[in-house]
Amino acid sequence: MGLTEKVAAERLKAEGLNVFGENKKNGAVKIFLGQFRDVMVMILLGATVISVLLGEVSDAVTIILIVLLNAILGFIQEYRTEHTLEALRSMTAPTAKCRRDGVLRVIDASLLVTGDVIELEAGDRVPADCAVVSASGFFTDESILTGESEPVPKISGAADDRDNSIGRKNIIYCGTSAVKGTCTAVVNATGVNTQMGKISEMLDDIGKDMTPLQKRLGELGKVVAIICIVVCFAVFGAGVLRGENVFDMLMTGITIAIAAIPEGLPATVTIALALAVSRMMKQKALVNKLHSVETLGCTSVICSDKTGTITENKMTVTELHTADDVYYFSSRGYRVSGAVTKGEDNIAVNPKTEKALMESLRCGVVCSTAEIHTQDAPKSRNRGALSGKGEWKITGDPTEAALLIAAAKAGINRDGTQKLDEYPFDSETRFMAVHCRFGVEKRSCFKGAVEVILPRCSRYIDGNGKILPMTVAVRKNITKMTEEMSDNALRVLALAYTVSDSFSPDGGNLIFLGISGMTDPPRDEAKTAIRKCAAASVRTVMITGDHKNTAAAVAKKAGLLRGGKAITGAELDKMSDHELDRVIDKYTVFARVEPAHKLRIVRSFKRRGEIVTMTGDGVNDAPAIKEADVGVAMGMTGTDVTKQAADVILMDDNLATLVGAVEQGRCVYANIRKFVRYLLSCNIGEVLTMFLGILMGMPMILLPVQILLVNLVTDGLPAIALGMEKPESDIMSKPPRKSDEGFFSDGLMWKIIFRGIFIGLCTLASFAAVIHLGGTVEAARTCALITLVMSQLIHVFECRSEHRSLFRMNPFGNMKLLIAVLISFAALAAAVAVPQMQVVFNTVLPTSQQLLVSIGLSIAVPIVTSLFN
């Protein structure tokens, strides 16, 4: 059995190595140079060259440092993404136990070819897609492909089966792990033809679009470029028409145009994003890519995984039905606290007095190979409820652990039982049996599918603990209960036993004990997060590999299925892309989906103009995560591949954390708009001051060194502090921004121009008024400087909100801004009042009258505009 080395060598030559294709890598130099393609960066580089030509070396050095800082940050982020496929390749097994020339030997997994016979046991990594030809209690963990954490039982099939599609019971998949049992399998696909290889190719084919912020900053850069060109030509033309020297006016025009560039903007954006990253980290959201912070803020659709994100990923027994009664278990997940209640009225009971319940739970404990333990559990387990804090820690199958925890809440464990023999669960027989000793009595305990266990039961235990003959009515009632529990998406297991000295797994005459219903419950915080998303007009949809009914039931409990429908991957396959785009808004749950389906769903939403955030943890999620506008990986359960493909990692795997990150994203974008409004208004004011002064034939309003002082005092700390503004209270009650919405929407450009004009006019008025009052040109320049700086420092407080006036905001709402303004004011005061600084900045100490004029003009406009807002 197996191939000969000669045949294997021929097939290896034809098929190639069992490895994933190499993706086209961008070299480090190419990635670094790519950071300089941004419009704003190109403008700044042009300004650097001109500054050097004009002798302004200090300005050039400052701009170069800003550009390099942004380039380095961008390089680090992009270089990290190049490792995504390398992590994927590491998930293939390095070696395999393969039968060649009739001998079982260990070979390099990359040398496997189709037709090779391999053997696997618990703990092995599957080296290629294979058809199982024999299996003994063999289970695999396919969570990296399907997203579902339950071990999958495998059965034997045809050795020549070449269909390696996901979800087949006789196929094992490359990269998955053997959980228990042993198997012999025949390789049916290698390399890029495996399911993992197909995901690798999907990842390689996906490019990353520019984020909304990058697009908007590009738009802003173009606006700034136009302003610079217009200003340069306007100043040059006005001066030449007045008879000024052509070369001098050209240099003056270029100088003023450079002054119009908000050179601090890229650094301020970077700092604002970095601060948001820091805040998100404290909320357990780790950001891989800086610009994705803002993109989260305009998310309109969240495509969420089910298991562990919306649900707790902790199987829990919620109810147990005996022939006569129903019992409910409080608490969810693996929490130690919990109680047992009885009947529809939820009457608290002492489980020790409920014979049928106790026997059912004891049977569940015996028919389990899982283990639970906790340091917080009380030593005594004789009460009907456990008290204390903390959670159980589990090892083994989650379903079996759920039965152990339910029993522990009733004070039952394995004490007093001795396992004698075991028939392990088999996917074909669908039950397990354990022969054990209870004191002096020997029993065979059974656990399995109701349709398998119930027909073998000839007796049952009633509410009083008596063993009675099974009747047709009781059998029908049990069947009805099973159907109702299944309809509610509960996983149902029947429990039964028989007293016997010998062990016969195939025997009958069993005593029916009860049926347990278990589920992976929705997180409470996920329900709150979904409601918060709905209030913010953000759609949340569930994408899962689970069954349609189960997914729909979980979605309903989580508050997702409000008017939405559920659809399966098979149904998606019947639709064209056009049909899917037309109807996708009708669906809230996408069940039984494969990696290609997830990718298609994300692309469909994007074609409809949605900004899509996709969450996931398995390799199967990686292509969709990379395709989404924002990819989010699970930090606790996510694979390395998924984490490296993602923009954001949720350290607690919690949907509520993601919604908090969306809020931070909205806050970041709002703050960027605020300081762009501030910086551009101030720069327009400066340019207009100089331009109108030249146009009107006035002396130079401000000297170059004074303009430098204005930029140093107003463009730095206040703008950065404005970027640290807290979210406004109504930020999550507004709909997300549309993907095609311009940066200057909602009248922002007019606010910037209007305020910039008034800053410039007030500065000119201050200069003219001091001259009119008999002051010197130096005094007029000093007062113009005071008016310009004070106007900008007051305007920064106006920029804290786009909708509230200066007098409707708490002046102490942003203490960092207040401190920044005080520092800037102190710098201005020193430049005007300290003799040594007066020499440097060509200022004089103004008279009281002159000071009153300059300050009065500074505060006039904000007072007037606030009265009408």
mmCIF file of N, CA and C in Angstrom, residues 698-699 763-781 783 847 849-850 853 857:
data_model
loop_
_atom_site.group_PDB
_atom_site.id
_atom_site.type_symbol
_atom_site.label_atom_id
_atom_site.label_comp_id
_atom_site.label_asym_id
_atom_site.label_seq_id
_atom_site.Cartn_x
_atom_site.Cartn_y
_atom_site.Cartn_z
ATOM 1 N N MET A 698 0.859 99.041 1.749
ATOM 2 C CA MET A 698 1.261 99.281 3.131
ATOM 3 C C MET A 698 2.667 98.734 3.359
ATOM 4 N N PRO A 699 3.352 99.198 4.408
ATOM 5 C CA PRO A 699 4.640 98.585 4.752
ATOM 6 C C PRO A 699 4.438 97.102 5.053
ATOM 7 N N THR A 763 -6.175 91.588 11.761
ATOM 8 C CA THR A 763 -4.735 91.848 11.893
ATOM 9 C C THR A 763 -4.351 93.115 11.137
ATOM 10 N N LEU A 764 -4.877 93.250 9.919
ATOM 11 C CA LEU A 764 -4.631 94.474 9.143
ATOM 12 C C LEU A 764 -5.203 95.701 9.851
ATOM 13 N N ALA A 765 -6.394 95.545 10.405
ATOM 14 C CA ALA A 765 -7.042 96.658 11.111
ATOM 15 C C ALA A 765 -6.216 97.085 12.310
ATOM 16 N N SER A 766 -5.636 96.117 13.012
ATOM 17 C CA SER A 766 -4.803 96.428 14.168
ATOM 18 C C SER A 766 -3.574 97.236 13.741
ATOM 19 N N PHE A 767 -2.926 96.805 12.648
ATOM 20 C CA PHE A 767 -1.758 97.517 12.122
ATOM 21 C C PHE A 767 -2.145 98.946 11.730
ATOM 22 N N ALA A 768 -3.232 99.069 10.977
ATOM 23 C CA ALA A 768 -3.664 100.380 10.487
ATOM 24 C C ALA A 768 -4.073 101.299 11.628
ATOM 25 N N ALA A 769 -4.757 100.752 12.641
ATOM 26 C CA ALA A 769 -5.243 101.562 13.761
ATOM 27 C C ALA A 769 -4.081 102.152 14.551
ATOM 28 N N VAL A 770 -3.036 101.353 14.789
ATOM 29 C CA VAL A 770 -1.882 101.851 15.550
ATOM 30 C C VAL A 770 -1.159 102.950 14.764
ATOM 31 N N ILE A 771 -1.020 102.764 13.442
ATOM 32 C CA ILE A 771 -0.426 103.802 12.594
ATOM 33 C C ILE A 771 -1.282 105.067 12.679
ATOM 34 N N HIS A 772 -2.622 104.895 12.624
ATOM 35 C CA HIS A 772 -3.551 106.029 12.670
ATOM 36 C C HIS A 772 -3.446 106.782 13.988
ATOM 37 N N LEU A 773 -3.153 106.038 15.080
ATOM 38 C CA LEU A 773 -3.038 106.653 16.405
ATOM 39 C C LEU A 773 -1.662 107.266 16.639
ATOM 40 N N GLY A 774 -0.819 107.254 15.621
ATOM 41 C CA GLY A 774 0.490 107.884 15.709
ATOM 42 C C GLY A 774 1.609 106.960 16.114
ATOM 43 N N GLY A 775 1.344 105.686 16.111
ATOM 44 C CA GLY A 775 2.376 104.727 16.501
ATOM 45 C C GLY A 775 3.381 104.499 15.395
ATOM 46 N N THR A 776 4.516 103.967 15.775
ATOM 47 C CA THR A 776 5.571 103.655 14.800
ATOM 48 C C THR A 776 5.212 102.369 14.048
ATOM 49 N N VAL A 777 5.952 102.116 12.970
ATOM 50 C CA VAL A 777 5.743 100.885 12.206
ATOM 51 C C VAL A 777 6.067 99.673 13.072
ATOM 52 N N GLU A 778 7.123 99.796 13.912
ATOM 53 C CA GLU A 778 7.482 98.683 14.800
ATOM 54 C C GLU A 778 6.346 98.378 15.774
ATOM 55 N N ALA A 779 5.750 99.444 16.329
ATOM 56 C CA ALA A 779 4.630 99.254 17.267
ATOM 57 C C ALA A 779 3.431 98.643 16.537
ATOM 58 N N ALA A 780 3.191 99.108 15.297
ATOM 59 C CA ALA A 780 2.062 98.578 14.522
ATOM 60 C C ALA A 780 2.276 97.089 14.218
ATOM 61 N N ARG A 781 3.516 96.735 13.878
ATOM 62 C CA ARG A 781 3.806 95.325 13.615
ATOM 63 C C ARG A 781 3.632 94.488 14.887
ATOM 64 N N CYS A 783 1.627 95.110 17.406
ATOM 65 C CA CYS A 783 0.188 94.971 17.684
ATOM 66 C C CYS A 783 -0.473 94.023 16.680
ATOM 67 N N THR A 847 1.806 100.546 23.976
ATOM 68 C CA THR A 847 1.159 101.339 25.026
ATOM 69 C C THR A 847 -0.147 100.657 25.408
ATOM 70 N N GLN A 849 -3.120 101.872 25.218
ATOM 71 C CA GLN A 849 -4.125 102.118 24.178
ATOM 72 C C GLN A 849 -3.920 101.167 22.993
ATOM 73 N N GLN A 850 -2.655 101.023 22.584
ATOM 74 C CA GLN A 850 -2.346 100.134 21.467
ATOM 75 C C GLN A 850 -2.681 98.674 21.806
ATOM 76 N N VAL A 853 -6.393 98.056 21.647
ATOM 77 C CA VAL A 853 -6.856 97.930 20.256
ATOM 78 C C VAL A 853 -6.591 96.525 19.723
ATOM 79 N N LEU A 857 -9.604 93.778 18.926
ATOM 80 C CA LEU A 857 -9.823 93.218 17.592
ATOM 81 C C LEU A 857 -9.685 91.690 17.589
#
